[in-house]
Coordinates of C-alpha atoms in Angstrom, one line a residue:
M1 CA 46.6 116.7 146.6
S2 CA 43.6 114.6 147.6
F3 CA 43.5 111.6 149.9
S4 CA 45.4 108.6 148.7
T5 CA 44.0 105.0 149.0
L6 CA 46.3 104.5 152.1
D7 CA 44.9 107.7 153.7
Y8 CA 41.3 106.4 153.3
I9 CA 42.3 103.0 154.7
V10 CA 43.9 104.6 157.8
F11 CA 41.0 106.9 158.3
F12 CA 38.2 104.3 157.9
L13 CA 40.1 101.8 160.0
Y14 CA 40.1 104.4 162.8
V15 CA 36.3 105.0 162.4
I16 CA 35.5 101.2 162.5
F17 CA 37.8 100.7 165.5
I18 CA 36.2 103.5 167.6
V19 CA 32.6 102.5 166.8
A20 CA 33.4 98.8 167.5
L21 CA 35.2 99.7 170.8
G22 CA 32.3 101.9 171.9
L23 CA 29.8 99.2 171.2
W24 CA 31.9 96.6 172.8
I25 CA 32.3 98.7 176.0
S26 CA 28.5 99.3 176.0
R27 CA 27.5 95.7 176.1
T28 CA 25.7 94.3 179.1
K29 CA 25.4 90.7 180.3
K30 CA 22.4 88.8 179.1
G31 CA 19.3 89.7 181.1
E32 CA 20.9 92.8 182.6
Q33 CA 19.4 96.3 182.2
K34 CA 21.5 99.4 182.3
T35 CA 20.8 101.6 185.2
S36 CA 20.8 105.4 185.2
Q37 CA 24.2 105.3 187.1
D38 CA 25.6 103.0 184.4
Y39 CA 24.4 105.2 181.6
F40 CA 25.0 108.7 182.9
L41 CA 28.0 108.1 185.3
A42 CA 29.8 105.1 183.9
S43 CA 29.0 103.2 187.2
R44 CA 31.3 105.7 188.9
S45 CA 34.3 103.6 187.8
L46 CA 36.6 106.0 186.0
T47 CA 40.3 106.0 186.9
W48 CA 42.5 109.2 187.0
W49 CA 44.0 108.6 183.6
A50 CA 40.6 107.9 182.0
I51 CA 39.3 111.1 183.6
G52 CA 42.1 113.3 182.4
A53 CA 42.1 111.9 178.9
S54 CA 38.3 112.1 178.7
L55 CA 38.3 115.7 180.0
I56 CA 40.6 116.8 177.2
A57 CA 38.9 114.7 174.5
A58 CA 35.6 116.3 175.5
N59 CA 37.1 119.7 175.5
I60 CA 39.4 119.6 172.4
S61 CA 37.2 119.5 169.3
A62 CA 36.8 121.3 166.0
E63 CA 36.6 124.6 167.8
H64 CA 40.3 124.0 168.7
F65 CA 41.7 122.3 165.6
I66 CA 39.7 124.5 163.3
A67 CA 38.5 127.6 165.2
M68 CA 41.3 128.2 167.6
S69 CA 43.8 127.5 164.9
G70 CA 41.9 130.1 162.9
S71 CA 42.3 132.6 165.7
G72 CA 46.0 131.7 165.9
Y73 CA 46.1 132.5 162.1
R74 CA 44.5 135.9 162.7
I75 CA 45.7 136.9 166.2
G76 CA 48.5 134.6 167.3
L77 CA 49.6 133.0 170.5
G78 CA 47.5 135.3 172.7
I79 CA 44.5 133.0 172.3
A80 CA 46.5 130.3 174.2
A81 CA 45.4 132.2 177.4
Y82 CA 42.2 130.1 177.2
E83 CA 44.2 127.0 177.5
W84 CA 46.8 128.1 180.0
I85 CA 44.5 129.8 182.4
A86 CA 42.3 126.6 182.2
A87 CA 45.2 124.5 183.4
I88 CA 45.4 126.6 186.6
T89 CA 41.6 126.5 186.9
L90 CA 41.7 122.7 187.0
I91 CA 43.8 123.0 190.2
V92 CA 41.1 125.1 191.8
V93 CA 38.3 122.7 190.6
G94 CA 40.3 119.7 191.9
K95 CA 41.0 121.2 195.4
Y96 CA 37.7 123.0 196.2
F97 CA 34.8 122.0 193.9
I98 CA 35.0 118.3 193.1
P99 CA 35.3 117.2 196.7
I100 CA 31.9 118.7 197.6
F101 CA 30.3 117.3 194.4
L102 CA 31.5 113.8 195.1
E103 CA 30.6 114.0 198.8
K104 CA 27.0 114.8 197.8
K105 CA 26.9 112.0 195.1
I106 CA 25.2 114.2 192.5
Y107 CA 24.6 113.3 188.9
T108 CA 24.2 116.8 187.4
M109 CA 25.0 120.4 188.2
P110 CA 21.3 121.3 188.3
Q111 CA 20.8 118.5 190.8
F112 CA 23.4 120.2 193.0
L113 CA 21.4 123.5 192.7
E114 CA 18.2 121.8 193.7
D115 CA 19.9 120.2 196.7
R116 CA 21.5 123.5 197.8
F117 CA 18.8 126.0 196.8
N118 CA 15.5 124.8 195.2
K119 CA 13.9 123.3 192.1
G120 CA 13.3 126.8 190.5
V121 CA 17.0 127.6 190.5
S122 CA 17.8 124.1 189.2
T123 CA 15.3 124.3 186.4
A124 CA 16.5 127.7 185.3
F125 CA 20.0 126.6 184.9
A126 CA 19.0 123.2 183.4
V127 CA 17.2 125.2 180.6
F128 CA 20.2 127.5 180.2
W129 CA 22.6 124.6 179.7
L130 CA 20.3 122.7 177.4
L131 CA 20.0 125.7 175.1
V132 CA 23.8 126.3 175.1
Y133 CA 24.6 122.7 174.5
V134 CA 22.2 122.3 171.6
F135 CA 22.4 125.7 169.9
V136 CA 26.0 126.7 170.6
N137 CA 28.2 123.7 171.4
L138 CA 26.7 120.9 169.3
T139 CA 26.0 123.1 166.4
S140 CA 29.5 124.7 166.4
V141 CA 31.3 121.4 166.7
T142 CA 29.3 119.7 163.9
W143 CA 29.7 122.8 161.6
L144 CA 33.4 123.2 162.1
G145 CA 34.0 119.5 161.7
A146 CA 32.0 119.5 158.5
L147 CA 34.0 122.5 157.3
A148 CA 37.2 120.4 157.8
L149 CA 35.7 117.4 155.9
K150 CA 34.8 119.8 153.0
E151 CA 38.2 121.5 152.8
I152 CA 40.3 118.3 153.1
M153 CA 38.2 115.5 151.5
G154 CA 35.7 117.5 149.4
V155 CA 32.7 116.2 151.3
P156 CA 29.7 118.5 150.9
L157 CA 28.9 120.4 154.1
W158 CA 25.5 118.8 154.7
W159 CA 26.9 115.3 154.3
G160 CA 29.7 116.1 156.6
I161 CA 27.4 117.4 159.3
I162 CA 25.2 114.3 159.0
G163 CA 28.2 112.0 158.9
L164 CA 29.7 113.3 162.1
A165 CA 26.4 113.2 163.9
V166 CA 25.9 109.6 162.9
F167 CA 29.5 108.6 163.8
S168 CA 29.3 110.1 167.3
G169 CA 25.8 108.9 167.9
L170 CA 26.4 105.3 167.0
Y171 CA 28.1 104.4 170.2
S172 CA 27.3 107.3 172.6
I173 CA 23.5 107.1 172.4
Y174 CA 23.5 103.4 173.1
G175 CA 26.4 103.1 175.5
G176 CA 26.2 106.3 177.6
L177 CA 29.1 107.8 179.5
K178 CA 31.1 104.6 179.9
A179 CA 31.3 104.2 176.1
V180 CA 32.2 107.9 175.7
A181 CA 34.9 108.0 178.4
W182 CA 36.7 104.8 177.4
T183 CA 36.7 105.6 173.7
D184 CA 38.0 109.0 174.7
V185 CA 41.1 107.4 176.2
V186 CA 41.9 106.0 172.7
Q187 CA 40.8 109.2 170.9
V188 CA 43.1 111.4 173.0
I189 CA 46.1 109.3 171.8
F190 CA 45.0 110.0 168.2
L191 CA 44.3 113.6 169.0
V192 CA 47.7 114.4 170.6
G193 CA 49.8 112.1 168.4
G194 CA 48.2 113.2 165.1
G195 CA 48.2 116.8 166.2
L196 CA 51.9 116.7 167.0
I197 CA 52.7 115.1 163.7
T198 CA 50.9 117.9 161.8
T199 CA 52.7 120.5 163.9
F200 CA 56.1 119.0 163.3
L201 CA 55.6 118.6 159.6
A202 CA 54.3 122.2 159.2
L203 CA 57.4 123.5 161.1
D204 CA 59.6 121.3 158.9
A205 CA 58.0 122.7 155.8
V206 CA 58.3 126.3 156.8
S207 CA 62.1 125.7 157.4
G208 CA 62.6 124.2 154.0
G209 CA 63.3 120.8 155.5
E210 CA 65.8 122.0 158.1
G211 CA 63.8 120.7 161.1
I212 CA 61.3 121.9 163.6
W213 CA 63.6 124.2 165.7
K214 CA 64.6 126.1 162.5
G215 CA 60.9 126.2 161.6
F216 CA 59.9 127.7 164.9
T217 CA 62.7 130.4 164.4
V218 CA 61.3 131.2 161.0
I219 CA 57.7 131.7 162.1
Y220 CA 58.9 133.7 165.1
E221 CA 60.9 136.0 162.8
K222 CA 58.3 136.3 160.1
A223 CA 55.3 136.8 162.5
T224 CA 56.8 138.3 165.7
D225 CA 53.5 140.2 166.2
H226 CA 51.8 136.8 166.5
F227 CA 53.8 135.8 169.6
Q228 CA 52.5 138.2 172.2
M229 CA 50.3 137.0 175.0
I230 CA 49.1 140.5 176.0
V231 CA 47.3 142.1 173.1
P232 CA 47.2 145.9 173.3
E233 CA 44.4 148.1 171.9
G234 CA 45.1 149.0 168.2
T235 CA 46.5 145.6 167.2
I236 CA 44.9 145.6 163.7
V237 CA 44.4 142.2 161.9
P238 CA 42.5 141.2 158.8
D239 CA 38.8 140.4 159.5
G240 CA 38.5 137.8 156.7
K241 CA 36.0 139.9 154.9
G242 CA 38.4 142.2 153.0
G243 CA 38.7 144.7 155.9
T244 CA 40.4 144.8 159.3
E245 CA 39.5 144.6 162.9
D246 CA 41.2 145.2 166.3
A247 CA 42.4 142.0 167.9
Y248 CA 41.9 143.7 171.2
L249 CA 38.2 143.1 170.9
S250 CA 38.8 139.4 171.2
L251 CA 41.7 139.4 173.6
P252 CA 41.7 142.7 175.6
G253 CA 45.2 143.0 177.0
L254 CA 45.5 142.3 180.7
A255 CA 41.9 141.0 180.9
V256 CA 43.2 137.5 180.2
I257 CA 45.0 137.6 183.5
F258 CA 42.9 140.0 185.7
G259 CA 39.5 139.7 184.1
A260 CA 36.6 137.6 183.1
M261 CA 38.6 134.9 181.4
W262 CA 38.6 133.4 184.9
L263 CA 34.8 133.4 184.9
T264 CA 34.8 131.5 181.5
N265 CA 37.2 128.9 182.8
L266 CA 35.6 128.5 186.3
G267 CA 32.2 128.2 184.7
Y268 CA 33.4 125.8 182.0
W269 CA 35.7 123.5 184.0
G270 CA 34.0 123.7 187.3
F271 CA 30.3 123.7 186.6
N272 CA 29.8 122.7 183.0
Q273 CA 28.0 119.3 182.9
Y274 CA 29.8 117.7 180.0
I275 CA 33.2 118.5 181.5
I276 CA 32.6 117.9 185.2
Q277 CA 30.6 114.8 184.6
K278 CA 33.9 113.0 184.0
G279 CA 35.0 113.9 187.6
L280 CA 31.6 112.9 189.0
A281 CA 32.1 109.4 187.5
A282 CA 35.4 108.9 189.3
K283 CA 36.2 105.7 191.4
D284 CA 37.0 108.0 194.3
L285 CA 38.1 111.5 195.2
S286 CA 41.8 110.7 194.8
H287 CA 41.3 109.5 191.2
A288 CA 39.1 112.6 190.5
K289 CA 41.8 115.0 191.8
R290 CA 44.7 113.3 190.0
G291 CA 42.6 113.2 186.8
L292 CA 42.1 116.9 186.8
I293 CA 45.9 117.5 187.3
F294 CA 46.6 115.2 184.4
G295 CA 44.1 117.2 182.3
G296 CA 45.9 120.4 183.4
Y297 CA 49.2 119.2 181.9
L298 CA 47.5 118.2 178.7
K299 CA 45.9 121.6 178.4
I300 CA 49.4 123.2 178.5
L301 CA 50.2 121.1 175.5
I302 CA 47.2 122.1 173.4
P303 CA 48.5 125.4 171.9
L304 CA 51.4 123.4 170.4
L305 CA 48.8 121.2 168.6
V306 CA 46.5 123.9 167.3
L307 CA 48.0 127.4 167.5
I308 CA 51.5 126.8 166.1
P309 CA 49.9 125.2 163.0
G310 CA 47.7 128.3 162.6
I311 CA 50.6 130.7 162.9
T312 CA 52.6 128.5 160.5
A313 CA 49.8 128.6 158.0
Y314 CA 49.8 132.4 158.3
V315 CA 53.5 132.6 157.6
L316 CA 53.4 130.2 154.7
F317 CA 50.4 131.7 153.1
N318 CA 51.7 135.3 153.4
N319 CA 55.3 134.4 152.3
P320 CA 55.0 132.5 149.1
E321 CA 58.8 132.3 148.7
L322 CA 58.9 129.8 151.6
M323 CA 56.8 127.5 149.4
A324 CA 59.0 127.7 146.4
G325 CA 59.0 124.3 144.6
T326 CA 56.0 123.1 146.6
S327 CA 52.7 122.4 144.8
T328 CA 49.8 123.7 146.9
S329 CA 46.1 123.9 146.3
G330 CA 43.3 126.0 147.8
E331 CA 43.4 129.4 149.5
I332 CA 42.7 130.7 153.0
T333 CA 39.7 133.0 152.6
I334 CA 38.5 132.8 156.2
A335 CA 40.7 132.1 159.2
D336 CA 39.0 128.9 160.1
E337 CA 40.3 127.3 156.8
A338 CA 43.9 127.6 158.0
Y339 CA 44.3 124.1 159.6
P340 CA 42.5 122.2 156.8
W341 CA 44.7 124.0 154.2
L342 CA 47.8 123.1 156.1
L343 CA 46.7 119.5 156.5
K344 CA 45.8 119.2 152.8
N345 CA 49.1 120.7 151.5
F346 CA 51.9 119.8 153.8
V347 CA 51.1 116.5 155.4
P348 CA 52.3 113.6 153.2
V349 CA 50.3 110.7 151.8
G350 CA 49.6 108.0 154.3
I351 CA 50.2 110.2 157.3
R352 CA 47.4 112.5 156.2
G353 CA 44.9 109.9 157.1
L354 CA 46.3 109.6 160.6
A355 CA 46.4 113.4 161.1
F356 CA 42.8 113.7 159.8
A357 CA 41.8 110.9 162.2
A358 CA 43.2 113.1 165.0
L359 CA 41.0 115.9 163.9
V360 CA 37.9 113.8 163.6
A361 CA 38.7 112.1 167.0
A362 CA 38.6 115.6 168.6
I363 CA 35.3 116.4 166.9
V364 CA 33.6 113.1 167.6
S365 CA 34.7 112.8 171.2
S366 CA 33.4 116.2 172.0
L367 CA 30.1 115.5 170.3
A368 CA 29.7 112.3 172.2
S369 CA 30.3 114.0 175.5
M370 CA 27.9 116.8 174.7
I371 CA 25.2 114.4 173.6
N372 CA 25.5 112.4 176.8
S373 CA 25.4 115.4 179.1
T374 CA 22.5 117.0 177.2
A375 CA 20.6 113.7 177.8
T376 CA 21.7 113.6 181.5
I377 CA 20.4 117.0 182.3
F378 CA 17.1 116.7 180.4
T379 CA 16.4 113.2 181.9
M380 CA 17.4 113.8 185.5
D381 CA 16.5 117.5 185.9
I382 CA 13.6 118.0 183.5
Y383 CA 11.9 114.6 182.8
K384 CA 12.3 113.0 186.2
A385 CA 12.0 116.2 188.2
H386 CA 8.9 117.6 186.5
F387 CA 7.2 114.8 184.5
N388 CA 7.8 111.4 186.0
R389 CA 9.2 111.4 189.5
E390 CA 8.7 107.6 189.8
A391 CA 10.4 106.8 186.5
S392 CA 12.0 103.4 186.4
E393 CA 15.7 102.9 185.5
K394 CA 14.6 101.5 182.1
Q395 CA 12.5 104.6 181.4
L396 CA 15.4 106.9 182.4
V397 CA 17.8 105.2 180.1
F398 CA 15.3 105.2 177.3
T399 CA 14.6 108.9 177.8
G400 CA 18.3 109.6 177.7
R401 CA 18.8 107.8 174.4
L402 CA 15.7 109.5 172.9
V403 CA 16.9 113.0 174.0
S404 CA 20.4 112.3 172.6
F405 CA 18.8 111.5 169.2
V406 CA 16.6 114.6 169.2
A407 CA 19.5 116.9 170.2
L408 CA 21.6 115.6 167.4
I409 CA 18.8 116.2 164.9
I410 CA 18.3 119.8 166.1
A411 CA 22.1 120.4 165.9
V412 CA 22.3 119.1 162.4
A413 CA 19.4 121.3 161.3
M414 CA 20.7 124.5 162.9
A415 CA 24.5 124.2 162.3
K416 CA 24.7 126.0 159.0
P417 CA 22.1 128.7 159.7
L418 CA 23.8 129.7 162.9
L419 CA 27.5 129.5 162.0
G420 CA 27.7 129.8 158.2
G421 CA 29.8 132.7 157.1
L422 CA 31.6 133.4 160.4
D423 CA 35.4 134.1 160.2
Q424 CA 36.4 133.0 163.7
A425 CA 33.8 130.6 165.1
F426 CA 35.9 130.2 168.3
Q427 CA 35.0 133.8 169.2
Y428 CA 31.3 133.1 168.6
I429 CA 31.4 130.2 171.0
Q430 CA 33.2 132.2 173.7
E431 CA 31.0 135.3 173.4
Y432 CA 27.6 133.5 173.6
T433 CA 28.6 131.1 176.3
G434 CA 29.9 134.2 178.1
Y435 CA 26.4 135.4 178.6
I436 CA 25.7 132.8 181.2
Y437 CA 29.1 132.2 182.9
P438 CA 29.1 135.2 185.2
G439 CA 25.8 134.1 186.7
V440 CA 26.9 130.5 186.8
V441 CA 30.1 131.4 188.8
V442 CA 28.2 133.6 191.2
V443 CA 25.4 131.1 192.0
F444 CA 27.6 128.1 192.3
C445 CA 30.3 129.8 194.4
M446 CA 27.6 131.0 196.7
G447 CA 26.1 127.5 196.8
L448 CA 29.4 125.8 197.5
F449 CA 30.9 128.2 200.1
W450 CA 28.4 130.8 201.5
R451 CA 26.2 129.7 204.3
Q452 CA 24.0 132.8 204.1
A453 CA 23.2 132.5 200.4
T454 CA 19.5 132.0 199.8
S455 CA 17.4 130.4 197.1
N456 CA 15.9 133.8 196.2
A457 CA 19.4 135.3 195.7
A458 CA 20.3 132.4 193.4
L459 CA 17.0 132.5 191.4
W460 CA 17.2 136.2 190.8
T461 CA 20.8 136.0 189.8
A462 CA 19.8 133.3 187.3
I463 CA 16.9 135.4 186.0
I464 CA 18.8 138.6 185.4
T465 CA 22.1 137.1 184.1
I466 CA 21.3 137.2 180.4
P467 CA 19.3 140.5 180.6
V468 CA 22.2 142.3 182.4
G469 CA 24.6 140.9 179.7
I470 CA 22.4 142.2 176.9
A471 CA 21.9 145.6 178.6
I472 CA 25.6 146.1 179.1
R473 CA 26.3 145.1 175.5
A474 CA 23.6 147.6 174.4
I475 CA 25.2 150.4 176.5
F476 CA 28.8 149.5 175.5
P477 CA 28.5 147.9 172.0
D478 CA 32.2 148.4 171.3
M479 CA 33.5 147.0 174.5
P480 CA 35.3 143.6 174.2
F481 CA 33.1 140.8 175.5
I482 CA 35.6 139.7 178.1
L483 CA 35.4 143.1 179.7
R484 CA 31.6 143.1 179.5
M485 CA 31.5 139.8 181.3
G486 CA 33.5 141.4 184.1
Y487 CA 31.0 144.2 184.6
V488 CA 28.1 141.7 184.5
F489 CA 29.8 139.8 187.3
I490 CA 30.2 142.9 189.4
V491 CA 26.4 143.6 189.0
L492 CA 25.4 140.0 189.8
A493 CA 27.8 139.7 192.8
F494 CA 26.3 142.9 194.3
V495 CA 22.7 141.8 193.7
A496 CA 23.2 138.3 195.0
S497 CA 25.0 139.5 198.1
L498 CA 22.3 142.1 198.8
I499 CA 19.4 139.7 198.5
S500 CA 21.1 137.0 200.5
L501 CA 21.8 139.4 203.4
L502 CA 18.3 141.0 203.4
D503 CA 16.3 137.7 202.8
K504 CA 15.3 136.2 206.2
R505 CA 13.2 133.3 204.8
G506 CA 14.7 129.9 205.3
K507 CA 17.3 130.9 207.8
V508 CA 17.9 129.5 211.2
Q509 CA 19.9 130.8 214.2
R510 CA 23.0 129.1 215.3
E511 CA 25.6 129.4 218.0
V512 CA 28.7 131.3 216.9
V513 CA 31.7 129.5 218.4
V514 CA 35.2 131.1 218.2
T515 CA 37.9 128.6 217.6
E516 CA 41.5 128.7 216.2
R517 CA 40.2 127.5 212.8
S518 CA 37.5 130.2 212.7
K519 CA 40.0 132.9 213.6
K520 CA 42.2 131.7 210.6
I521 CA 39.1 131.8 208.3
V522 CA 38.3 135.4 209.3
A523 CA 41.9 136.4 208.9
T524 CA 41.9 134.9 205.4
G525 CA 38.7 136.8 204.6
W526 CA 40.2 140.1 205.6
F527 CA 43.3 139.3 203.5
F528 CA 41.0 138.9 200.4
I529 CA 39.2 142.1 201.2
V530 CA 42.4 144.1 201.6
L531 CA 43.7 142.5 198.3
G532 CA 40.4 143.5 196.6
I533 CA 40.7 147.1 197.9
I534 CA 44.4 147.3 196.7
S535 CA 43.3 146.0 193.3
L536 CA 40.5 148.6 193.1
I537 CA 42.9 151.4 194.0
A538 CA 45.4 150.2 191.4
G539 CA 42.7 150.1 188.7
I540 CA 41.7 153.6 189.5
L541 CA 45.2 155.0 189.6
F542 CA 46.4 153.3 186.4
F543 CA 43.1 153.4 184.4
E544 CA 44.1 156.2 182.0
P545 CA 47.8 155.3 181.3
Y546 CA 47.0 151.6 180.9
K547 CA 43.5 151.7 179.4
Y548 CA 44.9 150.5 176.1
L549 CA 45.9 147.2 177.9
G550 CA 42.4 146.7 179.4
I551 CA 43.5 147.5 183.0
E552 CA 39.8 148.1 183.9
S553 CA 39.5 144.3 184.0
I554 CA 41.1 144.4 187.4
F555 CA 37.8 145.8 188.8
M556 CA 36.3 142.4 188.3
L557 CA 39.2 140.8 190.1
S558 CA 38.7 143.3 192.9
T559 CA 35.1 142.4 193.2
L560 CA 35.9 138.7 193.2
F561 CA 38.4 139.1 196.1
V562 CA 36.0 141.2 198.2
F563 CA 33.2 138.7 197.4
L564 CA 35.3 135.8 198.6
G565 CA 36.5 137.7 201.7
L566 CA 32.9 138.6 202.8
I567 CA 31.8 135.0 202.3
L568 CA 34.6 133.7 204.6
I569 CA 33.9 136.3 207.3
F570 CA 30.1 136.0 207.2
N571 CA 30.3 132.2 207.4
V572 CA 32.1 132.6 210.8
K573 CA 30.5 135.8 212.2
M574 CA 26.8 135.8 211.2
K575 CA 24.3 134.2 213.6
Y576 CA 21.8 133.2 210.9
V577 CA 22.5 130.6 208.1
Y578 CA 20.4 129.3 205.3
T579 CA 18.8 125.9 206.2
K580 CA 20.1 124.2 203.0
S581 CA 23.6 125.5 203.2
Y582 CA 26.6 123.1 203.4
T583 CA 28.8 122.4 206.4
T584 CA 31.8 120.6 205.0
D585 CA 34.6 118.6 206.7
P586 CA 37.9 120.4 206.1
E587 CA 39.5 117.0 205.6
I588 CA 38.0 116.7 202.1
Y589 CA 40.1 119.7 200.9
K590 CA 43.4 118.1 201.9
T591 CA 45.5 117.0 198.9
S592 CA 48.1 114.4 198.4
P593 CA 51.8 115.1 197.6
V594 CA 51.1 114.0 194.0
F595 CA 48.4 116.7 193.6
T596 CA 50.4 119.4 195.4
L597 CA 53.6 118.8 193.3
G598 CA 51.5 118.5 190.1
S599 CA 49.8 121.8 190.9
I600 CA 53.2 123.6 191.5
G601 CA 54.5 122.2 188.3
I602 CA 51.6 123.6 186.3
V603 CA 51.9 127.1 187.9
I604 CA 55.6 127.2 187.2
I605 CA 55.2 126.3 183.6
I606 CA 52.4 128.9 183.0
V607 CA 54.4 131.6 184.7
L608 CA 57.5 130.8 182.5
L609 CA 55.4 130.8 179.3
Y610 CA 53.9 134.2 180.1
Y611 CA 57.4 135.5 181.0
F612 CA 58.8 134.5 177.6
F613 CA 55.9 135.5 175.5
W614 CA 54.5 138.5 177.3

């Protein structure tokens, strides 16, 4: 069941259209030269719908269509926690983070750290992100995309890796963020539309042609264990290598609600350059906020596009009677082959090209965003900051293009050695990015909100983040990585707070004035502290009876509450503040009725989903 001529025509028309659109958007008037703001921030011209679409197009890639679908095949709906918690996280980012970033008119996250702390902190995190983008994000997306090309079209892995790199690089390297963002608007239509078509056809196939609702009933009855959001310890699933493993190691029970999944999402959506760069390029704050809410609703939809097909593939593959009379080819030997297998066998000729275009749209849009952000960080935070402070706009744009090209070459060379043979690449991505997110959240939250936080505290937090993560893994090798991240956060929050309070350098005295607003801030701080203490007591009391559900994750939540409470109280009460700390106008945190109602809608939907699939 290979591609038909019509499938090839549909697919290649899509490729030609996207490349042509990207190059057309990238054009400049005769005699004009792109500036760094044009290339890296799309001239700060993005509207809310472009921001929301580009956010999701950058986020949804092969790691979702292939790897998350693979995790759905092995584990089930529980992996949707990454998507649904992310939707709520986007509300937090829109209300509290993006207003400060736009007010400071920054290009990159390391630039924010230099402005708030110093160049040492900025450089440390710039290096962190460059390593993650090149050796985790770019490599994983190219590898998983090439795997899909191999499974569906028979393209050899190396040719697939090279082809995807060339496709994404053709317009993104030349055009910069403007080409990336506006092609993303089109790509997200392919992504969602093609993904929904695949989901509906898969559900119709599993129902024997009786429709999608019947199909959903069938997969729920045949794989009830795949429809639980809270995974208890002892949930044994195949490991793809002939043995079994405990799904709790990937999704430790209540940790998806109380634990470090919040760190992953805050770090990714709030401080990750290739995501937040879309918000930084907004026309204004209103468009940025509405774009994030739009992205939140799209995130709620994603599990329908990727997880339901994975679960459907599991049901079909393990219940051959459901495929009676249907000719199928290929087998699912590792979980990440589930989506390509489904696409190859159950999507009809003609539509298959469109569905495959949706998959490639997800891959290429993510690659393009990662390429651009890698270039942005290296150019603005390494090259300009350390090698050529007087660089012209032409030199900055040239450096960005050169770095984009080099990053792609490295990703192509390292994709197979790093990811070949993994059963669930999605878990590889989450675990290794999880080494830096605890430190990222601590440092950025201190920088944004705590007036006593010092450069030394931020620098030492950055320095010890990965060593602490490695040490805790060595001490507790069998602990799920989400729980480990929580303990790393506890250590880092304590160290950062201690250094900030003891460090006197760079602080100035101020007059403490008591106002009605300051009283409310202190009261809010004490509320968080009390909430943290209650969480701590609950964790201690229920540790043994609910250990199998990962109740210990609540210790991280307790630390986060106390950390936030102390920040609020110290901001008001302490006489000394760090000279580079921010004083923000409360007006920038105010939200429009559209943002407020949109946020309420997202929260209600997530609560209902957890209620029905607990």
